[in-house]
mmCIF file of C-alpha atoms in Angstrom:
data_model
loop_
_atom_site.group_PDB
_atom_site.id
_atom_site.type_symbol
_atom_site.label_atom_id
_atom_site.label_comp_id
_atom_site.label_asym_id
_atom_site.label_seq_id
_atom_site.Cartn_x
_atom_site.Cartn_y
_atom_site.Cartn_z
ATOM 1 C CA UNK A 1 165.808 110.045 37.587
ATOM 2 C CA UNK A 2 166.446 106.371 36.925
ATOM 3 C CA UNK A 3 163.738 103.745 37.079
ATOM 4 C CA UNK A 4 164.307 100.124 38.412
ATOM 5 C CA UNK A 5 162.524 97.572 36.772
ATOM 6 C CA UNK A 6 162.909 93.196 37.025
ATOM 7 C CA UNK A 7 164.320 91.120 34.288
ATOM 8 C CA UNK A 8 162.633 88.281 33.777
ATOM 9 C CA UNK A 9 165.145 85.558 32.374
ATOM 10 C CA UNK A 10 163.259 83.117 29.556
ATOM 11 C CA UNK A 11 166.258 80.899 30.144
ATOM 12 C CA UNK A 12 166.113 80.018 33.664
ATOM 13 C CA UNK A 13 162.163 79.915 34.374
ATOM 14 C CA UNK A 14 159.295 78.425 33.437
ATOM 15 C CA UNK A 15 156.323 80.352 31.665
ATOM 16 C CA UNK A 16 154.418 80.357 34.820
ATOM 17 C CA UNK A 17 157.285 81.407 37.201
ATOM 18 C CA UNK A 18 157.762 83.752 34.803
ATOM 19 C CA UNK A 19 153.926 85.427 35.288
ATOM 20 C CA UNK A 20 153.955 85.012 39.451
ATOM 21 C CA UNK A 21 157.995 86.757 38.985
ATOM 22 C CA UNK A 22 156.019 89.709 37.304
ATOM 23 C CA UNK A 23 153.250 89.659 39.561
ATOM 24 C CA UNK A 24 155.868 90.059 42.405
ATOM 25 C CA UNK A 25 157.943 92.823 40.548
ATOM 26 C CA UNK A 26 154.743 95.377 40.253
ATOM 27 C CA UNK A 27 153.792 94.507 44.010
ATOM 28 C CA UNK A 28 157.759 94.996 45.520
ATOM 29 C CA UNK A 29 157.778 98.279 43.506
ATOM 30 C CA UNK A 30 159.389 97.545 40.505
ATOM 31 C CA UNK A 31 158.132 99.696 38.193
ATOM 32 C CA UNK A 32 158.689 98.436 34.595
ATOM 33 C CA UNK A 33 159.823 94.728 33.235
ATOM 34 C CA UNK A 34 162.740 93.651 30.808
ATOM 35 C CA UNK A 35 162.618 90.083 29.255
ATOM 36 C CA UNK A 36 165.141 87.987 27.852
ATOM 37 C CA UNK A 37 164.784 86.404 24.150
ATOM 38 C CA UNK A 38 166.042 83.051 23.518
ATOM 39 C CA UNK A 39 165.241 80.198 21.553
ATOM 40 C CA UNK A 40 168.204 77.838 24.024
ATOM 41 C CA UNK A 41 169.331 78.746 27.653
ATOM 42 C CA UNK A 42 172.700 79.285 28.182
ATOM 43 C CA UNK A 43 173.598 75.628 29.491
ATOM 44 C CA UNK A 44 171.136 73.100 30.474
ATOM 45 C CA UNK A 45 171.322 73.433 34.403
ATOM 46 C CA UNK A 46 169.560 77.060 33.257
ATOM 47 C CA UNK A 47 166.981 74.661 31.592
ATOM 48 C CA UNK A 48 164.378 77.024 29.801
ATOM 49 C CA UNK A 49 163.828 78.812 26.769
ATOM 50 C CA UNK A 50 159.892 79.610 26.285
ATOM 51 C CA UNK A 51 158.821 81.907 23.108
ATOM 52 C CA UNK A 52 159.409 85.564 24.027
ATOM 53 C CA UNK A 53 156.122 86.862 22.201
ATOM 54 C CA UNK A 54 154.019 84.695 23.989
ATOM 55 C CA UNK A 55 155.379 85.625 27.359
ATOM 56 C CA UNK A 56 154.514 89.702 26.575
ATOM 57 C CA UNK A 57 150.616 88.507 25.467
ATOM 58 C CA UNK A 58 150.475 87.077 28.750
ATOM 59 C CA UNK A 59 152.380 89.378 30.319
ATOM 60 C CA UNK A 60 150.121 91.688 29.062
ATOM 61 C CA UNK A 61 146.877 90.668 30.816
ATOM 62 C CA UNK A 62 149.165 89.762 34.190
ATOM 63 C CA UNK A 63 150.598 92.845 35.288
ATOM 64 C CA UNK A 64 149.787 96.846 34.043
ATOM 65 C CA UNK A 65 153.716 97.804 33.311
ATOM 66 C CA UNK A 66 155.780 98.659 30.497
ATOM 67 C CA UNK A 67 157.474 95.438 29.125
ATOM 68 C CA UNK A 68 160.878 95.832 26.805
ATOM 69 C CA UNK A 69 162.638 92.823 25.132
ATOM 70 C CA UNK A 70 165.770 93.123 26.218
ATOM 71 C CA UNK A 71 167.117 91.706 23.535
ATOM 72 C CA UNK A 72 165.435 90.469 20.430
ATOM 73 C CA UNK A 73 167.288 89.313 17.381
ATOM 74 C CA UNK A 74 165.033 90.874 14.015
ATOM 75 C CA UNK A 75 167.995 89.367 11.911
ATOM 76 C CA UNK A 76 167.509 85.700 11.115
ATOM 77 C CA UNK A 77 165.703 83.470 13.593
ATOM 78 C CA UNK A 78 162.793 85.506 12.922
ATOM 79 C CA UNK A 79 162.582 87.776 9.470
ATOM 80 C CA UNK A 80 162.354 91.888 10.235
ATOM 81 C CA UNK A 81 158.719 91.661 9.224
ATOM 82 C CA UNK A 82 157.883 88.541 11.634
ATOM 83 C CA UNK A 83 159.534 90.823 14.765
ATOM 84 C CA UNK A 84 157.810 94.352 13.317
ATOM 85 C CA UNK A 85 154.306 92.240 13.230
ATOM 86 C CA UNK A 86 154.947 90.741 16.858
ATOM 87 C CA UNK A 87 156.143 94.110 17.919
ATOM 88 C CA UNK A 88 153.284 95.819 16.785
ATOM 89 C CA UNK A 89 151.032 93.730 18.226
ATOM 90 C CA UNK A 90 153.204 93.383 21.613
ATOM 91 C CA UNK A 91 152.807 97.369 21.417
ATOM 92 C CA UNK A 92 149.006 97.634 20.860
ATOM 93 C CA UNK A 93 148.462 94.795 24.083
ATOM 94 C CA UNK A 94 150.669 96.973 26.302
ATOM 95 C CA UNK A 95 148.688 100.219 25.506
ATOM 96 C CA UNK A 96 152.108 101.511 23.917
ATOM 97 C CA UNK A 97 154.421 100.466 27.154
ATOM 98 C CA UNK A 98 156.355 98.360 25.188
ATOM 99 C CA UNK A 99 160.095 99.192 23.589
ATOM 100 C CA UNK A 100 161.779 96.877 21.249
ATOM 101 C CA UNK A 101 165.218 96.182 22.370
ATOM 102 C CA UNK A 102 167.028 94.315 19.241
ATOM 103 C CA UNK A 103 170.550 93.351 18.742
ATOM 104 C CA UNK A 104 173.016 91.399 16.652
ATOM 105 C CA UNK A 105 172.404 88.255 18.447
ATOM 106 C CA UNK A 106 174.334 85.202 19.292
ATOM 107 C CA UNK A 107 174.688 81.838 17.082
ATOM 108 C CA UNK A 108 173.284 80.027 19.942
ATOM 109 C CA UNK A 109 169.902 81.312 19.343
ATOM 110 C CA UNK A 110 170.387 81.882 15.719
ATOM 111 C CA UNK A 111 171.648 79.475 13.810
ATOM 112 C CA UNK A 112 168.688 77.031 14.597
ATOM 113 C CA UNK A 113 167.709 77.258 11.420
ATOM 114 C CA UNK A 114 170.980 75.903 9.226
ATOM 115 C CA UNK A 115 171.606 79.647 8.422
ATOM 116 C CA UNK A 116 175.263 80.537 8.411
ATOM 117 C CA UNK A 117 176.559 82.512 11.502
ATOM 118 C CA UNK A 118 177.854 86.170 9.737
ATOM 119 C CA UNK A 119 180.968 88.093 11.422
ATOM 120 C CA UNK A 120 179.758 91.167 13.117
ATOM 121 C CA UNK A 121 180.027 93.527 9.940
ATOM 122 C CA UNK A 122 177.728 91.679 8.418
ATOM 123 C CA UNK A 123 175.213 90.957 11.236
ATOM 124 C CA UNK A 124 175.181 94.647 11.914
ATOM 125 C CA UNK A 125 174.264 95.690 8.406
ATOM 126 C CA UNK A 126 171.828 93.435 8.337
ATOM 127 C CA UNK A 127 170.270 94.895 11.668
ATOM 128 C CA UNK A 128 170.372 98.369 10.128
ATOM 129 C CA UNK A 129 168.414 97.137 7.454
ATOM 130 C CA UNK A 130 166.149 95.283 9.359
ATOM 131 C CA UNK A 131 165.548 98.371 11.814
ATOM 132 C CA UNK A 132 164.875 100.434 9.136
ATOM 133 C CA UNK A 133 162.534 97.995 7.378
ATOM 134 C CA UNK A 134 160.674 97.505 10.724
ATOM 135 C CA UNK A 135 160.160 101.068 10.918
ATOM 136 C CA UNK A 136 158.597 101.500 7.364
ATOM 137 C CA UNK A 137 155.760 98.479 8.573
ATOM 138 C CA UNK A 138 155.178 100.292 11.946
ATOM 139 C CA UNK A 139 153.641 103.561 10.085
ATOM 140 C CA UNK A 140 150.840 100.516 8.979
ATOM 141 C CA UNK A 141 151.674 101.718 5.563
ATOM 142 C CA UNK A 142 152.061 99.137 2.900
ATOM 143 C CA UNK A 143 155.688 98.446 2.098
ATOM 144 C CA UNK A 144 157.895 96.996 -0.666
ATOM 145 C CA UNK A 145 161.596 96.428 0.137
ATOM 146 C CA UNK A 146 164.214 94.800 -1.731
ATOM 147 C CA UNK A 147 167.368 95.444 0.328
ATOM 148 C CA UNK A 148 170.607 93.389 0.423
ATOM 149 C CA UNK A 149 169.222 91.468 3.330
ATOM 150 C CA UNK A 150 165.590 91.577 3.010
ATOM 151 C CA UNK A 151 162.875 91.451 0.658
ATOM 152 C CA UNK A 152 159.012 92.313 1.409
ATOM 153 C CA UNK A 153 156.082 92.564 -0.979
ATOM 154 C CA UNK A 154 153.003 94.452 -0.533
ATOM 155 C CA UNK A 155 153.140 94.123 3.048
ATOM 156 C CA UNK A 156 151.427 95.798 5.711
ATOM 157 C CA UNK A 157 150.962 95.826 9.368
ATOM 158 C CA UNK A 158 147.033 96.534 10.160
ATOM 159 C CA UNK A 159 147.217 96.413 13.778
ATOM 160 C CA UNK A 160 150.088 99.099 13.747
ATOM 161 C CA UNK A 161 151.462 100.541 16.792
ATOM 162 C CA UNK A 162 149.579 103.578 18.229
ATOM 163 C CA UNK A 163 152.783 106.067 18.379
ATOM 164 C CA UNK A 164 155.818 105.391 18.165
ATOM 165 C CA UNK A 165 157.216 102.078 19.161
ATOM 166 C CA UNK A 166 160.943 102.777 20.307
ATOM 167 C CA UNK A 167 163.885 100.430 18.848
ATOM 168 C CA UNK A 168 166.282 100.343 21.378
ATOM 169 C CA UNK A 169 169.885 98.561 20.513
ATOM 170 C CA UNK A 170 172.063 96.187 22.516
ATOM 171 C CA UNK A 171 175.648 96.875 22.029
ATOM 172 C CA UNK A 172 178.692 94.919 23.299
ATOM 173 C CA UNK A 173 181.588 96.859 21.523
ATOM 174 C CA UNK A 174 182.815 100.045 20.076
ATOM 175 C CA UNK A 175 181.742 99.620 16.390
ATOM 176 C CA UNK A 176 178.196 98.417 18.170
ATOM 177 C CA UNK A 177 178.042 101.113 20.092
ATOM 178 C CA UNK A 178 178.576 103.800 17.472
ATOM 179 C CA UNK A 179 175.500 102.020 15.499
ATOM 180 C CA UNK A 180 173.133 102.228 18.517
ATOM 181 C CA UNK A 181 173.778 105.611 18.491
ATOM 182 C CA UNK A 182 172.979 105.917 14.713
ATOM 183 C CA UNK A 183 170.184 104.143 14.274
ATOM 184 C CA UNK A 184 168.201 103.474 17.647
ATOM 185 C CA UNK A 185 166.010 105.216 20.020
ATOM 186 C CA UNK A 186 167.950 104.131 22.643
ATOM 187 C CA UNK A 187 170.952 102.159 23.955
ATOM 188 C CA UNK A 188 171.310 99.043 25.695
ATOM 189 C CA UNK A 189 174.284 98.298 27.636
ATOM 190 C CA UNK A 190 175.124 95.133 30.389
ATOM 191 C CA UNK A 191 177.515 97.283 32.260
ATOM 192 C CA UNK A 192 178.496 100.984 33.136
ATOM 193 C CA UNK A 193 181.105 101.129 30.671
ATOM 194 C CA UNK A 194 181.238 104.894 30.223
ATOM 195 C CA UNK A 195 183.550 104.527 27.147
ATOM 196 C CA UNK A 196 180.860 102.786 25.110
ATOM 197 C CA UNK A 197 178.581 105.163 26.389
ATOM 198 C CA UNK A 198 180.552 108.120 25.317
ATOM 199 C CA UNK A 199 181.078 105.953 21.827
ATOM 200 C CA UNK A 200 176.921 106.452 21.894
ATOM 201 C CA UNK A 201 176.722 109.661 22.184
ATOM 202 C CA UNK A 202 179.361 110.937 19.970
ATOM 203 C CA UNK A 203 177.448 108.977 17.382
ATOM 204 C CA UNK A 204 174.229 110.626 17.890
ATOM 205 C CA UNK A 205 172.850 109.212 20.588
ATOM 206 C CA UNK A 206 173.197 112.566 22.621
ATOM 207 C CA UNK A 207 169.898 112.680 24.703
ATOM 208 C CA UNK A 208 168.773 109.336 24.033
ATOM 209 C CA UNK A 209 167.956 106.613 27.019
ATOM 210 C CA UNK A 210 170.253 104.063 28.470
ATOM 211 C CA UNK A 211 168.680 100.822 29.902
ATOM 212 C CA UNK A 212 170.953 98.372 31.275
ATOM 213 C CA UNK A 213 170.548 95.180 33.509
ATOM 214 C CA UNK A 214 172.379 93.198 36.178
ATOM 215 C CA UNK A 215 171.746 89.778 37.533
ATOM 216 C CA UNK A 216 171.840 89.234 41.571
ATOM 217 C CA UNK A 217 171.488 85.997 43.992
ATOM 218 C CA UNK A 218 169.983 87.449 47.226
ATOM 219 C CA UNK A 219 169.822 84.686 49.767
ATOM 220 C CA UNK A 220 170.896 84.409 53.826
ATOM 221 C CA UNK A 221 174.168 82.215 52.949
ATOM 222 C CA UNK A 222 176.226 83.946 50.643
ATOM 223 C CA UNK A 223 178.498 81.353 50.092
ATOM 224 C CA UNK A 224 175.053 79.444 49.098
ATOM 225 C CA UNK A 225 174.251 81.794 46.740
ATOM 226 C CA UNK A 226 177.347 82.176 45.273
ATOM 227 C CA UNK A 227 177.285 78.446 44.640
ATOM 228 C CA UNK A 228 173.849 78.967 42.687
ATOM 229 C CA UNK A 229 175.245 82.035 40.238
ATOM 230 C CA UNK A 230 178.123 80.148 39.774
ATOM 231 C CA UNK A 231 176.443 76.825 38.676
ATOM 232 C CA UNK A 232 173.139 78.834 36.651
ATOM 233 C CA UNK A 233 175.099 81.778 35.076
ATOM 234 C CA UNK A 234 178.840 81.179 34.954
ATOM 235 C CA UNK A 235 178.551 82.547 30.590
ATOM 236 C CA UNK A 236 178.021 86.234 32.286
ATOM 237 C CA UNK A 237 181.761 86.300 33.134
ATOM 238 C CA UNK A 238 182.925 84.809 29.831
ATOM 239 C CA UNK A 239 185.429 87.308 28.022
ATOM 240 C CA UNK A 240 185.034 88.546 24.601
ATOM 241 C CA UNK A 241 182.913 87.384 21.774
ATOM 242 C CA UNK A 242 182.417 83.444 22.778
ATOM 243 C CA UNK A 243 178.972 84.798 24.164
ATOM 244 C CA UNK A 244 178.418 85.784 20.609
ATOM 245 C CA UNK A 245 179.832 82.974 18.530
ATOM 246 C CA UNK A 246 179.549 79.436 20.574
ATOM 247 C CA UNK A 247 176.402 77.755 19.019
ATOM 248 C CA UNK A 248 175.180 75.115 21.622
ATOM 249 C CA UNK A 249 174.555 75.227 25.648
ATOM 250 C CA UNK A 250 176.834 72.433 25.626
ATOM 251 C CA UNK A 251 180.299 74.767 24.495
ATOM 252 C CA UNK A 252 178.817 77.236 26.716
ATOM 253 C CA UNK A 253 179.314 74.567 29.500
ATOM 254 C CA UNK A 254 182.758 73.571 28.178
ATOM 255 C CA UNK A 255 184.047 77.519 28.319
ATOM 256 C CA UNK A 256 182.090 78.170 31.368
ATOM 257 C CA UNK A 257 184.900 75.322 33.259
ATOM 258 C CA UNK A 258 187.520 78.339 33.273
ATOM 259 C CA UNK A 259 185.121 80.453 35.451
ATOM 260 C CA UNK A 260 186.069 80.365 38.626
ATOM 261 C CA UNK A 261 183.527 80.842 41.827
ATOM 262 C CA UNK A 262 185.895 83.508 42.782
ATOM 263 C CA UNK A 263 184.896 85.631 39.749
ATOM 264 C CA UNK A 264 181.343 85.407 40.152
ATOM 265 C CA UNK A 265 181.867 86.616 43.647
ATOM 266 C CA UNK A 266 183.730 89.469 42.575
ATOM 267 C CA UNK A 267 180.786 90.515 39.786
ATOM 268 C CA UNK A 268 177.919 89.294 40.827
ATOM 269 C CA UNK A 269 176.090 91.055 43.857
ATOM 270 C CA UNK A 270 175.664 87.692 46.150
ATOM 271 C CA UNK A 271 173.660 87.104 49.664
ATOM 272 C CA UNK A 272 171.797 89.357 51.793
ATOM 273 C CA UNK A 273 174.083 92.597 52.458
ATOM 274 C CA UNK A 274 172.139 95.072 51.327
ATOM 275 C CA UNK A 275 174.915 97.529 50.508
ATOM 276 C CA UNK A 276 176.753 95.095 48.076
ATOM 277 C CA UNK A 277 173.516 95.255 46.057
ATOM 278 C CA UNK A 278 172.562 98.995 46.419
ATOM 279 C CA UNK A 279 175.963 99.873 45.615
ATOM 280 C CA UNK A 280 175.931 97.156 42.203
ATOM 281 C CA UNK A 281 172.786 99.123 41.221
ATOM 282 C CA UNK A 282 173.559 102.654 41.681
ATOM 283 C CA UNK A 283 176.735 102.125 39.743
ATOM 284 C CA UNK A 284 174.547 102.508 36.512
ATOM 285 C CA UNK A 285 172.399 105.071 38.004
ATOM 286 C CA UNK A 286 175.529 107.431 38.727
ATOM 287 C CA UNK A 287 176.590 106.636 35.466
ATOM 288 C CA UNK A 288 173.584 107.991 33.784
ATOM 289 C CA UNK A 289 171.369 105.237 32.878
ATOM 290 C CA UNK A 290 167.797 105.782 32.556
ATOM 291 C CA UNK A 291 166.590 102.410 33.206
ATOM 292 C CA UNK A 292 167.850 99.142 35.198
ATOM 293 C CA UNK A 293 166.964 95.756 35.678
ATOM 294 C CA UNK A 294 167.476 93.903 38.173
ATOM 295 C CA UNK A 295 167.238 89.823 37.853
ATOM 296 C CA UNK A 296 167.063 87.403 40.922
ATOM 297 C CA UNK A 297 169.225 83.954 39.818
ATOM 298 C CA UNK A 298 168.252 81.012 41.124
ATOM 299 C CA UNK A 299 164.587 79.600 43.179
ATOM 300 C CA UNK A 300 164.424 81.902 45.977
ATOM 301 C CA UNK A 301 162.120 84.838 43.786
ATOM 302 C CA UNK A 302 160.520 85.108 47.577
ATOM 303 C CA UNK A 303 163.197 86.110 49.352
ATOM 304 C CA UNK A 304 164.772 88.508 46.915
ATOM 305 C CA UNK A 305 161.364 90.234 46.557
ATOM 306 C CA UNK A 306 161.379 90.739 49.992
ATOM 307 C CA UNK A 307 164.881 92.014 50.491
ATOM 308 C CA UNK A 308 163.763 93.976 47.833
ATOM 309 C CA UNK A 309 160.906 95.457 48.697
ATOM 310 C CA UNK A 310 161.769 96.003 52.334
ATOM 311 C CA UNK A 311 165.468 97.221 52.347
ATOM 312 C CA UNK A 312 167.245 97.686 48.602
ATOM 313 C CA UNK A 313 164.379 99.571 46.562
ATOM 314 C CA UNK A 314 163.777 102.244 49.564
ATOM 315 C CA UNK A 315 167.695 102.987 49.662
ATOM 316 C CA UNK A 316 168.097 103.514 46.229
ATOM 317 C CA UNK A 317 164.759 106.105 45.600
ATOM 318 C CA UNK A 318 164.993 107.277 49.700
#
């Protein structure tokens, strides 16, 4: 049985619309909550970026549902021990309905710091490292770890998770997708694409969850709507790595030129016909994802929490 949860997007709203979005998700239905983690939005017309552990402490005392980063970058930005703390603590304010989804991140949000940007071999051995160091503090055992990455001393987390906290990991490529089936709980994936998901499996990660998440625009004008995707979130159609590699919102803006309103038409679930957007949704629950988020773009929360609620939530569980 797949669950449908809301995706609340750090880049595009402010704290507070963040809260009243998850306020609305546990009232349409919704019954879990995905947030983004990013230190810059995607281009500046997104125009947000608040800090993701600050949102899931509020989140915490706003709604009663399970919250998952979806993703969170343990790598650089923020050292393992930093994220396993925040976890921990995210974990323990969430009564244990919280899951750590972690990736390899993207120099936009990571190289803030002056920290050279690694190619992907390296940035995913330094996540494996980092998940396993995480995992070491989580038992609220002291831990020393001198890795190739990472060192700790004599640290240890005293507000530990109760249980076990999963580690779920992003993956946007074969090589990724073979790791998230070696070394996480569970697998996170932007698209039905069974071929990473058989990648996955075959890797060990037979069994093991698969959350994934899709924006929408609901609104009465489709063509209005597809104006608004196309103008807030143009980078979801960009090919390849350059999601990966480009460091500023401004070269996001520069790429995002050679997207064409015709392509987010074609990929992103637009207006108010409810069978575009049941059938965008049940794609990844036909193809055997667990969990699935669903994220309204653009000012009209209202609207798409209605459509929501009323027509698009009771045809996919009905």
């Amino acid at each position: 049985m797949t669950s449908y949860g809301y995706f609340l997007a750090c880049e595009e709203f402010t704290p507070g619309q963040l809260l009243e979005q998850a306020r609305r998700a546990a009232d349409t239905g919704f019954t879990r909550l995905a947030i983004s983690d990013h230190f810059h939005p995607w281009n500046d017309a997104q125009g947000n970026s608040p800090l993701v552990w600050s949102m899931i402490g509020a989140l915490s005392q706003a709604v009663h549902l399970p919250v998952t980063t979806l993703v969170t970058c343990p790598t650089m930005r923020l050292h393992p021990a930093i994220t396993a703390q925040a976890a921990a603590t995210s974990s323990r304010l969430l009564d244990g309905r919280f899951a750590l989804g972690v990736g390899t991140g993207e120099a936009l949000n990571e190289h803030v710091l002056g920290d050279r940007w690694p190619p992907f071999a390296e940035r995913a051995e330094m996540l494996e490292e980092a998940v396993e160091l995480m995992r070491e503090l989580f038992t609220g055992r002291q831990v020393s770890h001198r890795g190739r990455h990472y060192t700790v001393e004599n640290a240890r987390l005293y507000t530990a998770p109760r249980g076990r906290l999963p580690v779920l990991v992003s993956a946007f490529g074969p090589k990724a997708a073979e790791l998230a089936g070696r070394i996480g709980d569970g697998f996170v994936l932007m698209g039905p694409d069974e071929e990473a998901m058989g990648r996955f499996r075959a890797a060990g990660g037979e069994g093991k969850p698969v959350i994934g998440g899709l924006k929408v625009c609901w609104g009465e004008d489709r063509e209005k709507a597809v104006d608004t995707a196309h103008r807030l979130w143009p980078t979801e159609q960009l090919p390849g790595e350059l999601n990966q590699i480009l460091p500023t919102p401004a070269h996001f803006e520069q790429a995002s030129r050679l997207v064409t309103r015709r392509q987010v038409s074609e990929n992103i679930p637009c207006g108010d016909d409810v069978e575009e957007h049941v059938a965008a949704v049940r794609a990844y629950a036909d193809a055997g994802f667990e969990e699935v988020y669903i994220g309204q773009i653009g000012s009209d929360a209202e609207a798409f929490f209605t459509g929501y609620r009323d027509k698009v939530l009771p045809a996919l569980t009905g």
